[in-house]
């Protein structure tokens, strides 16, 4: 461990009354330690504090991940990070908004290719991520504004490679306030972008499509400047989402046509709202979601909870000692099975006087709360099991120089060995930077992400901390600012998602295949091996790599949606590819000698392996017809069994010993019994392709009878025709080049003489 010297500024408190002052009237050194509200006002506990000296001591910093922290000069940071898988590896990448950039970092601290991206204005928020154009890929979105009164700004959207999305950036008639919100308002498979735009003294609610155009019915004007980011979700119970927006003075709720709901806008006399994004959740378990947010009044604060008709939820509002700037957090703090409401208050003070408040759904204080005193809390409180004790901890930002992040237990006591230092510069503070949690490297252990801003030199240091604590999703409640990476404020743990269907594994090549659930909101699939995420894919198959032959594995796949993930469907299989190779190049010469159908089968030996080949199993219609010795490479079958489709389907497997096992099947050949008394080839025969799987070419082979023509067609898994070709009689080897196609399952169909056969092939790139 490396020792760093951390300098703390110590204040003497000479006045304890809280008063509201203008931020611009404060001395510069005091300005650095506080954040003004949306109208430029500050709540201070002691204006007459005096800086009396710099005391220093040495302490041992915890281990941070290798390659971190990552620094950015001339920057600030707000609302914390998000994480998302931006490439084909199984690990997530981490994105921060820093100054006039969005940066994307790998887990070793290196830059993701194409990042950071440069903005024209400051990003005063966390970036958001979601599919805004319906292409099945995630885009990165942020709103930005100048750093004065926000009369200028722009909305940005980027592809995962850092290139600007078509139609972006969009110049705004003012600056966007806090996080952009992403939500599929019209259920068409892509997300709309919702932004509160400020051009003091005016404010508007904007809804943008994925091409940068503004939705019909918007913008809608607020009564005054915006107070926080927008949220979205169904609060009326009709299955159609509403748009929830705070101004500095009022709560507004709009339907999708831009009409205000009855009872809104709602004013709570004497209260103003700054930075506290509304959270949407069924707090009272009545089947309808409520709106929960924080506000400021005089020198105090309050948490409000209202129904869809703007009436207050029973037991609410609840008051705090000082102002509330942070977004409300939800989590089962006391582990009684229902979610509690958690918030921290803030006042400019030279001594810790702020507290963490926690109430149950009825507004009753949780045992041990309020907890503190702490320094001012400006951001959303993170709630997760950080130490593996099967209880939640509450992690908070801190406005004190060199302090870092603090944490409290579920009973309100401060966590041992905290605070967690963040920032190598003495004047660094985590103020307003939400802590973020997740298992970003798929090691089944929780990682913590955060940042600190040196508010003397404006240097941002981004951090990733590794822990040895098991990632407990059941106790991970508030893990990212605004609930999720879309920052839409909708907290709904009851939502379930349809899983993949028809999950199977071919153990001979470790190929996992599945079909998609019937939904338009799907973004892709997570593939697991023995419970560990190995990749994210939009394909319907995945071939595992670097497995040990003869070992048993659990393959799994889940469906990934814009707002969540389905259960993992698992299949057990024993990997056998490098031990048990199948026979190759099965051919069937079919002819008719009255009254018998005669089938002459020939095949080639399998590739050599470290097991001993002993026999071949000859299959007809998925049943073993005959077993022959390893030195036999041909067999004649007379009047083979037929299936319900009046076909005889042949394939062969290889049997091994040391170790014992059976290979997967060779290529299959389908034959139709003949009724003519003449010796002739059936209408078509030997329909197969090799290799299969393939990349990018495969040869489709078949025979067409004399005097007959046929059509070979190739289709995607969705049934879309890719190409078709006509062939005359005789033997044909058609090479299909799939260079321009995506990985996945395809079908080829041969039609001739009123008959048809269809086969499946797999493209793996």
XYZ file of C-alpha atoms in Angstrom:
765
model
C 0.000 0.000 0.000
C 1.154 3.513 -0.768
C 0.946 6.312 1.798
C -0.503 9.641 0.739
C -0.597 12.830 2.722
C -4.129 14.238 3.014
C -4.597 17.835 4.157
C -7.761 18.768 6.022
C -9.020 22.317 6.493
C -10.244 22.851 10.025
C -12.865 25.480 10.817
C -13.923 27.047 14.100
C -17.666 27.428 14.395
C -18.674 30.771 15.854
C -22.266 30.924 14.642
C -24.743 28.032 14.515
C -27.846 29.620 12.993
C -28.701 28.622 9.402
C -29.394 31.447 6.958
C -29.962 31.730 3.200
C -27.473 33.855 1.256
C -26.611 34.470 -2.361
C -23.782 32.304 -3.622
C -22.258 35.268 -5.467
C -21.923 37.189 -2.174
C -19.762 34.522 -0.537
C -15.960 34.720 -0.298
C -14.193 32.590 -2.871
C -12.906 30.076 -0.314
C -16.438 29.487 0.996
C -17.831 29.212 -2.562
C -15.599 26.215 -3.151
C -17.195 24.251 -0.319
C -20.890 24.656 -1.181
C -23.288 24.204 -4.111
C -25.982 26.828 -4.803
C -29.556 25.864 -5.569
C -31.120 26.415 -9.000
C -31.648 30.119 -8.196
C -28.119 30.729 -6.887
C -28.907 30.580 -3.153
C -27.000 28.770 -0.402
C -27.960 27.598 3.084
C -25.084 28.307 5.498
C -24.681 27.316 9.130
C -21.837 29.632 10.070
C -20.805 32.496 7.840
C -18.202 33.756 10.292
C -15.941 30.703 10.179
C -12.235 31.338 9.947
C -9.567 29.257 8.290
C -7.037 28.792 11.102
C -4.505 26.429 9.535
C -3.721 23.318 7.644
C -3.321 20.198 9.756
C -1.929 17.103 8.090
C -1.554 13.477 8.983
C -0.653 10.306 7.176
C -2.983 7.427 6.541
C -2.924 4.300 4.390
C -5.122 4.473 1.323
C -7.127 1.354 0.356
C -6.132 -0.565 -2.727
C -7.596 0.881 -5.913
C -7.797 -1.080 -9.148
C -4.606 -1.119 -11.196
C -4.470 1.792 -13.622
C -6.645 4.057 -11.463
C -7.254 6.879 -10.638
C -7.556 8.492 -14.063
C -7.203 12.285 -14.055
C -8.705 15.052 -16.203
C -7.571 18.658 -15.929
C -9.773 21.700 -16.317
C -12.800 19.641 -15.339
C -15.525 19.013 -12.833
C -17.803 16.004 -12.315
C -21.473 15.628 -11.352
C -23.797 12.731 -10.483
C -21.235 9.952 -10.920
C -20.515 7.205 -13.439
C -22.495 4.659 -15.394
C -21.220 1.315 -16.653
C -22.223 -0.598 -19.777
C -20.724 -3.284 -22.010
C -19.447 -1.303 -24.998
C -17.676 -4.113 -26.871
C -17.620 -7.893 -27.321
C -15.731 -8.789 -24.145
C -17.718 -9.807 -21.048
C -16.517 -6.889 -18.931
C -18.291 -3.564 -18.590
C -16.751 -0.212 -19.444
C -17.130 2.850 -17.200
C -18.267 6.296 -18.366
C -17.932 9.617 -16.551
C -18.936 13.121 -17.510
C -15.890 15.310 -16.861
C -15.850 18.994 -17.748
C -16.677 19.294 -21.445
C -16.080 15.592 -22.185
C -17.592 12.172 -21.771
C -14.845 9.670 -21.085
C -15.136 5.879 -21.398
C -12.596 3.752 -19.551
C -11.686 0.079 -19.585
C -11.260 -1.719 -16.267
C -7.491 -1.203 -16.421
C -7.994 2.570 -16.647
C -7.159 2.763 -20.351
C -9.372 4.659 -22.759
C -12.004 2.848 -24.784
C -11.232 3.317 -28.481
C -12.966 6.421 -29.839
C -13.248 8.082 -26.418
C -13.322 10.609 -24.781
C -15.695 12.679 -26.893
C -15.557 16.461 -26.830
C -18.635 18.599 -26.144
C -19.067 22.303 -26.829
C -20.409 22.905 -23.316
C -20.083 21.481 -19.813
C -21.847 18.248 -18.895
C -23.412 18.946 -15.491
C -24.663 15.414 -15.129
C -24.007 11.725 -15.581
C -24.201 10.357 -19.158
C -27.175 8.116 -19.969
C -27.219 4.912 -22.041
C -29.980 3.235 -24.052
C -31.121 2.295 -27.545
C -32.532 5.557 -28.933
C -32.720 4.584 -32.625
C -34.032 1.022 -32.490
C -30.931 -0.589 -34.003
C -30.461 -3.001 -31.109
C -27.318 -1.196 -29.958
C -26.895 1.125 -26.989
C -26.173 4.810 -27.543
C -24.635 7.272 -25.057
C -26.603 10.474 -24.422
C -25.993 13.651 -22.436
C -27.225 17.197 -22.202
C -24.827 20.103 -21.747
C -24.915 23.801 -20.993
C -22.635 26.752 -20.427
C -21.428 27.328 -16.887
C -23.216 30.635 -16.237
C -26.992 30.965 -16.373
C -27.516 28.207 -18.985
C -28.782 30.343 -21.855
C -26.885 28.110 -24.289
C -26.616 24.338 -24.505
C -26.801 21.227 -26.662
C -28.030 17.627 -26.586
C -25.508 14.968 -27.625
C -25.842 11.308 -28.632
C -22.965 8.988 -29.565
C -22.572 5.469 -30.875
C -20.478 3.095 -28.754
C -17.461 3.806 -30.974
C -17.645 7.516 -30.103
C -19.075 8.773 -33.390
C -21.981 11.198 -33.238
C -25.425 9.732 -33.921
C -27.277 10.990 -36.979
C -29.105 14.231 -36.148
C -26.850 15.144 -33.207
C -25.792 17.362 -31.542
C -29.034 19.309 -31.206
C -28.737 22.968 -30.248
C -31.122 23.769 -27.390
C -32.864 27.019 -26.550
C -31.050 26.921 -23.232
C -29.028 24.454 -21.214
C -30.194 20.990 -20.161
C -30.690 20.549 -16.408
C -29.100 17.523 -14.729
C -29.338 14.046 -16.278
C -31.021 13.333 -19.578
C -33.800 10.750 -19.139
C -34.271 7.848 -21.587
C -37.608 6.026 -21.813
C -39.549 4.196 -24.533
C -42.656 6.342 -24.212
C -44.509 4.967 -27.250
C -43.425 1.297 -26.905
C -41.973 1.239 -30.424
C -38.683 -0.415 -29.447
C -36.534 2.709 -29.154
C -36.116 5.196 -26.346
C -37.072 8.834 -26.386
C -34.822 11.470 -24.780
C -36.392 13.710 -22.127
C -34.636 16.900 -21.042
C -35.524 19.828 -18.768
C -34.169 22.878 -20.639
C -33.309 26.132 -18.839
C -33.107 29.629 -20.258
C -33.556 31.723 -17.134
C -36.189 32.694 -16.125
C -37.899 30.204 -18.451
C -37.924 26.424 -18.468
C -39.283 23.755 -20.828
C -39.841 20.010 -20.990
C -38.457 18.597 -24.264
C -39.011 15.124 -25.702
C -36.681 14.117 -28.556
C -36.701 11.104 -30.871
C -33.557 9.176 -31.711
C -32.948 11.300 -34.803
C -32.873 14.556 -32.802
C -36.365 15.694 -33.815
C -38.830 16.973 -31.215
C -41.928 14.879 -30.467
C -45.409 16.188 -31.221
C -46.876 18.044 -28.243
C -43.504 19.273 -27.014
C -41.819 21.316 -25.737
C -44.089 22.202 -22.822
C -43.253 25.303 -20.804
C -42.791 25.148 -17.046
C -43.803 27.946 -14.700
C -40.148 28.834 -14.037
C -36.618 27.457 -14.435
C -36.232 23.651 -14.100
C -35.350 22.167 -10.735
C -34.030 18.707 -11.639
C -33.839 16.011 -14.287
C -36.995 14.456 -15.733
C -38.451 11.067 -14.755
C -40.917 8.848 -16.624
C -43.228 5.976 -15.749
C -46.861 4.936 -15.453
C -48.418 6.529 -12.358
C -52.102 6.251 -13.362
C -52.200 2.471 -13.823
C -53.308 2.493 -17.454
C -50.048 1.055 -18.788
C -49.110 4.330 -20.477
C -46.187 6.308 -19.010
C -46.360 9.868 -17.777
C -43.598 12.501 -17.788
C -42.648 13.931 -14.386
C -40.751 17.227 -14.295
C -39.785 19.587 -11.472
C -39.463 23.300 -11.835
C -37.834 25.339 -9.108
C -41.311 25.939 -7.638
C -43.668 23.180 -8.795
C -44.084 19.510 -9.703
C -45.449 19.023 -13.245
C -46.863 15.768 -14.666
C -47.646 15.505 -18.403
C -49.252 12.821 -20.517
C -47.705 11.811 -23.846
C -49.637 14.514 -25.704
C -48.107 17.203 -23.494
C -51.283 17.802 -21.482
C -50.894 18.430 -17.753
C -52.587 15.851 -15.471
C -55.419 16.978 -13.150
C -54.062 18.311 -9.845
C -50.800 19.439 -11.388
C -48.678 21.498 -11.381
C -48.392 21.020 -7.632
C -46.985 23.753 -5.417
C -45.962 23.215 -1.794
C -46.030 26.735 -0.435
C -42.664 27.900 0.828
C -40.689 25.075 -0.830
C -38.299 25.138 -3.768
C -36.632 22.247 -5.597
C -33.047 21.887 -6.772
C -31.265 18.771 -8.142
C -33.529 16.175 -6.438
C -34.853 14.107 -9.369
C -38.320 12.601 -8.775
C -38.359 8.849 -8.073
C -41.358 6.816 -9.281
C -42.312 3.809 -7.115
C -45.370 2.152 -5.554
C -44.505 3.307 -2.063
C -47.777 2.426 -0.322
C -48.369 -0.876 -2.151
C -51.730 0.211 -3.559
C -50.970 -0.957 -7.103
C -50.189 2.561 -8.352
C -46.823 4.250 -8.405
C -46.192 7.424 -6.423
C -43.773 10.333 -7.014
C -41.098 10.952 -4.350
C -38.674 13.896 -4.237
C -36.904 16.336 -1.924
C -37.136 20.078 -1.441
C -35.981 23.112 0.533
C -37.878 25.553 2.762
C -36.364 28.399 4.745
C -33.531 26.631 6.547
C -35.139 23.167 6.526
C -35.963 20.472 3.999
C -38.647 17.890 3.274
C -39.302 14.677 1.356
C -42.616 14.613 -0.499
C -44.618 11.639 -1.774
C -47.764 12.207 -3.848
C -50.307 10.101 -5.719
C -51.373 10.361 -9.352
C -53.975 12.991 -8.407
C -51.366 15.152 -6.580
C -52.693 14.186 -3.137
C -50.103 13.357 -0.480
C -49.393 9.732 0.414
C -50.351 8.940 4.014
C -47.464 9.791 6.346
C -45.852 12.264 3.964
C -44.146 14.748 3.678
C -41.352 14.206 6.214
C -39.019 17.041 7.190
C -35.267 17.308 7.598
C -33.158 19.799 9.533
C -31.569 21.378 6.469
C -31.977 21.586 2.695
C -32.240 18.558 0.422
C -30.327 18.572 -2.878
C -29.846 14.814 -3.355
C -32.182 12.463 -5.199
C -34.159 10.192 -2.856
C -32.844 6.632 -2.462
C -34.934 3.507 -1.892
C -33.782 0.335 -0.136
C -34.825 -2.182 2.475
C -32.621 -0.731 5.219
C -34.165 -2.684 8.120
C -34.703 -5.864 6.048
C -38.413 -6.121 6.845
C -39.333 -6.926 3.254
C -40.456 -3.450 2.158
C -38.468 -0.546 0.781
C -37.548 2.460 2.902
C -36.900 6.070 1.884
C -33.371 7.411 2.474
C -32.029 10.951 2.051
C -29.270 13.195 3.401
C -29.498 16.928 4.073
C -26.929 19.681 3.617
C -25.919 23.039 4.997
C -22.699 24.976 4.564
C -20.950 24.430 7.889
C -17.457 24.216 9.304
C -18.459 21.274 11.514
C -20.489 18.112 10.764
C -24.151 18.925 11.499
C -25.959 17.091 8.688
C -27.683 13.728 8.943
C -28.910 10.677 7.034
C -32.662 10.192 7.327
C -34.452 6.868 6.750
C -38.204 6.278 6.940
C -40.427 3.315 6.180
C -43.184 3.607 3.555
C -45.532 5.158 6.121
C -43.073 7.871 7.110
C -41.929 6.273 10.389
C -38.245 6.727 11.214
C -36.145 3.558 10.918
C -34.373 2.545 14.137
C -30.982 4.263 14.373
C -31.997 7.179 12.155
C -31.423 10.010 11.609
C -27.743 9.010 11.613
C -24.779 11.324 11.933
C -23.671 13.990 12.270
C -21.964 14.029 8.875
C -20.702 16.648 6.494
C -23.120 17.936 3.859
C -24.675 15.330 1.533
C -25.286 16.666 -1.986
C -25.868 13.500 -4.029
C -28.021 10.391 -4.041
C -27.066 7.883 -1.325
C -25.844 4.502 -2.562
C -27.428 1.454 -0.891
C -25.884 -2.025 -1.173
C -24.174 -4.714 0.897
C -20.621 -3.363 0.804
C -18.987 -5.640 3.396
C -20.651 -9.034 2.931
C -22.569 -9.033 6.223
C -25.932 -9.600 4.489
C -27.057 -6.141 5.602
C -27.080 -2.951 3.570
C -24.692 -0.064 3.975
C -25.370 3.558 3.000
C -22.545 5.282 1.103
C -22.534 9.089 0.892
C -20.575 11.829 -0.810
C -18.820 14.454 1.294
C -18.097 18.143 0.763
C -15.041 18.247 3.031
C -11.581 18.588 1.474
C -9.604 15.340 1.277
C -12.328 13.313 2.975
C -13.646 11.050 0.203
C -16.777 8.931 0.695
C -18.339 7.913 4.000
C -20.555 4.939 4.850
C -23.072 4.022 7.539
C -24.520 0.674 8.604
C -28.170 -0.327 8.468
C -28.516 0.624 12.143
C -27.190 4.151 11.653
C -23.688 3.548 13.011
C -20.685 4.630 10.977
C -18.885 1.820 9.147
C -15.536 0.730 10.533
C -12.450 1.845 8.538
C -14.408 4.525 6.716
C -14.237 7.157 5.222
C -12.888 5.860 1.924
C -10.355 8.443 0.680
C -10.892 9.670 -2.862
C -8.543 12.093 -4.593
C -4.792 12.563 -4.245
C -5.020 16.363 -4.052
C -5.682 17.922 -0.636
C -8.467 20.120 -1.985
C -10.374 17.276 -3.648
C -13.987 16.602 -2.717
C -16.612 14.040 -3.720
C -19.374 16.632 -3.341
C -22.255 15.931 -5.757
C -20.672 12.762 -7.211
C -22.935 9.753 -6.615
C -21.157 6.485 -5.657
C -21.788 3.630 -8.088
C -21.713 -0.139 -7.442
C -21.616 -3.259 -9.594
C -19.789 -6.431 -10.556
C -18.182 -4.838 -13.598
C -15.438 -7.443 -14.097
C -17.657 -10.519 -13.572
C -15.630 -11.887 -10.667
C -18.794 -12.143 -8.512
C -17.434 -9.397 -6.243
C -18.671 -5.846 -5.877
C -16.686 -2.968 -7.345
C -17.153 0.683 -6.349
C -16.857 3.623 -8.740
C -16.536 7.254 -7.753
C -14.637 10.458 -8.390
C -13.320 13.551 -6.699
C -12.916 17.096 -8.005
C -10.037 19.321 -6.929
C -12.026 22.521 -6.619
C -8.879 24.640 -6.360
C -7.278 23.471 -9.616
C -10.350 21.828 -11.246
C -8.846 18.379 -11.684
C -11.160 15.353 -11.692
C -9.797 11.983 -10.533
C -11.955 8.984 -11.496
C -11.694 5.896 -9.285
C -12.440 2.179 -9.449
C -12.074 0.253 -6.184
C -11.965 -3.531 -6.016
C -13.366 -5.459 -3.040
C -13.497 -9.071 -1.926
C -17.181 -8.749 -1.007
C -19.626 -10.991 -2.888
C -21.883 -9.039 -5.258
C -25.320 -9.518 -3.696
C -27.914 -8.331 -6.202
C -30.731 -8.922 -3.706
C -29.228 -6.232 -1.446
C -28.128 -3.864 -4.225
C -30.846 -1.211 -4.257
C -29.497 2.174 -5.321
C -26.403 1.400 -7.369
C -26.401 4.265 -9.877
C -27.680 7.836 -10.040
C -31.357 8.162 -10.947
C -31.996 4.398 -10.416
C -30.536 3.101 -13.709
C -28.289 3.939 -16.665
C -31.266 5.556 -18.403
C -31.690 7.923 -15.399
C -35.467 7.650 -15.775
C -36.226 7.565 -12.043
C -38.462 4.491 -12.346
C -37.785 2.041 -9.505
C -39.768 -1.141 -10.060
C -38.185 -4.368 -8.771
C -41.430 -6.247 -9.515
C -40.899 -6.049 -13.285
C -40.107 -9.434 -14.827
C -38.692 -10.064 -18.286
C -39.344 -12.917 -20.697
C -36.327 -15.267 -20.947
C -34.887 -16.839 -24.106
C -36.691 -19.884 -25.500
C -35.545 -23.317 -26.776
C -32.101 -23.179 -25.200
C -29.907 -26.096 -26.337
C -26.213 -27.009 -26.402
C -24.366 -29.141 -28.947
C -21.688 -30.696 -26.688
C -19.558 -31.802 -29.618
C -18.704 -28.185 -30.501
C -19.873 -26.375 -27.321
C -22.435 -24.448 -29.345
C -25.211 -22.754 -27.347
C -28.317 -21.833 -29.358
C -31.683 -20.337 -28.418
C -34.616 -18.437 -29.834
C -35.737 -14.958 -28.844
C -38.768 -14.239 -26.666
C -41.652 -12.521 -28.416
C -41.026 -8.882 -27.547
C -39.954 -5.713 -29.314
C -38.080 -4.264 -26.326
C -35.204 -6.749 -26.389
C -31.666 -5.364 -26.780
C -29.641 -8.598 -26.747
C -28.544 -11.555 -24.659
C -26.071 -12.224 -21.856
C -24.276 -15.570 -22.175
C -22.970 -17.274 -19.037
C -20.691 -20.221 -18.293
C -20.983 -21.748 -14.832
C -22.808 -18.636 -13.674
C -20.164 -16.178 -14.930
C -21.012 -13.706 -17.701
C -18.797 -14.308 -20.745
C -20.328 -12.080 -23.422
C -23.184 -9.886 -24.548
C -24.527 -10.671 -28.010
C -27.431 -9.817 -30.274
C -27.092 -13.170 -32.086
C -29.043 -16.336 -31.289
C -26.015 -18.557 -30.763
C -22.649 -18.581 -29.056
C -19.755 -21.048 -29.267
C -17.741 -21.388 -26.070
C -13.965 -21.213 -26.291
C -11.067 -22.829 -24.386
C -13.081 -25.552 -22.650
C -11.498 -28.745 -21.288
C -12.679 -31.944 -23.033
C -14.568 -34.366 -20.829
C -15.554 -31.723 -18.248
C -19.151 -30.849 -17.428
C -20.265 -27.219 -17.715
C -23.407 -25.184 -17.145
C -24.287 -23.037 -20.167
C -26.709 -20.192 -19.618
C -28.344 -17.331 -21.482
C -30.612 -14.479 -20.393
C -32.536 -11.871 -22.354
C -31.358 -8.279 -21.826
C -33.852 -5.435 -21.999
C -33.464 -1.675 -21.874
C -34.326 -1.654 -18.177
C -33.431 -5.115 -16.908
C -32.486 -8.731 -17.483
C -34.523 -11.938 -17.517
C -33.744 -15.055 -15.523
C -30.835 -17.149 -16.771
C -31.906 -20.328 -18.594
C -29.243 -22.989 -17.981
C -28.311 -26.258 -19.706
C -25.723 -28.780 -18.478
C -23.390 -30.382 -20.994
C -20.140 -32.350 -21.149
C -17.717 -30.838 -23.616
C -16.426 -33.402 -26.095
C -15.286 -31.627 -29.256
C -11.575 -32.357 -29.004
C -12.097 -36.004 -28.032
C -15.045 -37.302 -30.045
C -14.893 -36.159 -33.667
C -17.782 -37.255 -35.934
C -17.436 -39.062 -39.282
C -17.233 -36.820 -42.318
C -18.708 -36.465 -45.806
C -21.599 -38.925 -45.584
C -23.007 -39.663 -49.053
C -26.013 -41.818 -49.968
C -26.467 -43.279 -53.449
C -30.156 -44.108 -53.685
C -31.617 -46.252 -56.426
C -34.618 -48.477 -56.997
C -34.496 -52.182 -57.912
C -38.025 -53.481 -57.881
C -39.411 -54.013 -55.303
C -36.640 -52.574 -53.105
C -35.276 -49.155 -52.298
C -31.506 -49.500 -52.015
C -29.296 -47.007 -50.179
C -25.504 -47.218 -50.532
C -23.893 -45.206 -47.720
C -20.232 -44.125 -47.818
C -18.334 -41.839 -45.430
C -14.868 -40.721 -44.419
C -13.050 -41.318 -41.155
C -13.247 -38.601 -38.477
C -10.273 -36.464 -37.626
C -7.821 -38.227 -35.343
C -7.997 -37.478 -31.625
C -6.670 -38.723 -28.310
C -9.419 -41.354 -27.923
C -9.585 -44.726 -29.716
C -12.161 -45.107 -32.495
C -13.945 -48.474 -32.164
C -17.272 -48.378 -34.078
C -19.774 -46.332 -36.064
C -23.457 -46.013 -35.253
C -25.635 -45.759 -38.361
C -28.772 -43.721 -37.628
C -31.981 -43.732 -39.634
C -34.640 -41.262 -38.475
C -32.778 -40.645 -35.199
C -32.710 -44.366 -34.292
C -29.624 -46.616 -34.386
C -30.131 -48.870 -37.412
C -26.827 -50.730 -37.294
C -23.396 -50.580 -35.637
C -20.322 -51.371 -37.778
C -16.625 -51.665 -37.005
C -14.192 -48.756 -37.227
C -12.575 -50.185 -40.387
C -15.893 -50.147 -42.273
C -16.594 -47.012 -44.343
C -19.601 -48.145 -46.382
C -22.920 -49.885 -45.847
C -25.882 -50.922 -48.001
C -29.375 -50.635 -46.536
C -32.426 -52.126 -48.245
C -35.835 -50.591 -47.608
C -34.747 -48.306 -44.792
C -37.369 -47.216 -42.239
C -39.366 -44.114 -43.161
C -40.713 -41.380 -40.877
C -44.059 -39.580 -40.756
C -42.940 -37.341 -43.631
C -42.264 -40.383 -45.865
C -38.511 -39.781 -45.589
C -35.419 -41.700 -44.533
C -32.920 -39.441 -42.769
C -29.378 -40.848 -42.432
C -26.442 -39.739 -40.297
C -23.513 -41.476 -38.582
C -21.718 -41.075 -35.242
C -18.336 -42.378 -34.106
C -17.928 -44.488 -30.952
C -14.748 -44.171 -28.875
C -13.047 -45.686 -25.845
C -10.336 -44.423 -23.497
C -12.375 -42.355 -22.747
C -15.699 -43.852 -23.732
C -18.061 -41.659 -25.674
C -20.047 -40.984 -28.816
C -19.408 -38.128 -31.201
C -21.961 -35.757 -32.530
C -23.607 -36.579 -35.865
C -22.054 -36.353 -39.286
C -23.851 -34.401 -41.954
C -27.316 -35.837 -42.562
C -28.816 -36.998 -45.853
C -32.559 -37.230 -46.516
C -33.996 -39.638 -49.098
C -37.556 -40.188 -50.323
C -38.528 -43.786 -51.243
C -39.064 -44.373 -54.978
C -41.954 -46.201 -56.603
C -40.725 -46.423 -60.226
C -39.572 -49.791 -61.579
C -36.652 -48.064 -63.278
C -33.292 -47.484 -61.720
C -33.123 -43.740 -61.185
C -31.891 -41.095 -58.839
C -34.608 -39.604 -56.684
C -35.813 -36.102 -57.604
C -33.087 -34.647 -55.432
C -30.592 -36.250 -53.089
C -27.568 -35.632 -50.851
C -28.681 -32.155 -49.743
C -26.034 -30.944 -47.264
C -23.520 -28.194 -46.616
C -19.919 -28.290 -45.437
C -18.416 -26.927 -43.306
C -21.164 -26.268 -40.779
C -20.633 -24.068 -38.761
C -18.755 -21.921 -41.309
C -17.086 -18.527 -41.803
C -17.681 -16.982 -44.278
C -18.236 -19.606 -47.014
C -19.876 -23.022 -47.112
C -20.557 -25.448 -49.974
C -24.146 -26.632 -50.434
C -24.180 -29.962 -52.310
C -27.116 -31.799 -53.917
C -28.222 -33.931 -56.892
C -31.196 -33.249 -59.169
C -32.753 -36.024 -61.285
C -32.513 -36.101 -65.063
C -35.097 -33.964 -66.837
C -35.798 -31.955 -63.689
C -34.864 -28.447 -62.575
C -34.646 -27.109 -59.032
C -34.483 -23.881 -57.041
C -32.046 -23.382 -54.149
C -33.088 -20.567 -51.774
C -31.294 -19.173 -48.710
C -33.228 -17.538 -45.870
C -32.403 -15.692 -42.628
C -33.716 -17.019 -39.315
C -36.572 -14.502 -39.623
C -37.636 -16.038 -42.940
C -36.280 -13.231 -45.102
C -35.101 -14.425 -48.552
C -31.407 -13.651 -49.065
C -30.833 -15.195 -52.477
C -32.232 -17.875 -54.851
C -30.724 -19.793 -57.789
C -32.069 -22.144 -60.513
C -30.254 -25.416 -61.300
C -30.624 -28.088 -64.002
C -30.325 -31.837 -63.446
C -27.090 -33.337 -62.192
C -24.748 -32.875 -59.232
C -24.146 -29.353 -57.920
C -21.776 -27.774 -55.363
C -22.989 -24.237 -54.726
C -20.627 -22.030 -52.694
C -22.425 -19.444 -50.543
C -20.341 -16.475 -49.392
C -21.905 -14.922 -46.271
C -19.294 -12.193 -45.911
C -21.983 -9.489 -45.732
C -24.222 -11.355 -43.276
C -24.269 -11.347 -39.467
C -23.441 -14.378 -37.349
C -26.413 -16.643 -36.706
C -28.621 -19.413 -38.037
C -29.639 -19.556 -41.717
C -31.748 -21.994 -43.750
C -31.339 -23.330 -47.280
C -34.236 -24.904 -49.173
C -34.201 -27.023 -52.339
C -37.463 -27.243 -54.310
C -38.035 -29.395 -57.412
C -40.703 -31.614 -58.877
C -43.263 -30.609 -56.269
C -40.940 -31.661 -53.416
C -38.803 -29.600 -51.076
C -36.250 -30.068 -48.330
C -34.900 -27.498 -45.854
C -31.635 -27.603 -43.897
C -30.104 -25.396 -41.210
C -26.589 -23.924 -41.186
C -24.716 -21.708 -38.733
C -22.499 -18.722 -39.579
C -19.950 -17.992 -36.810
C -17.774 -14.926 -37.284
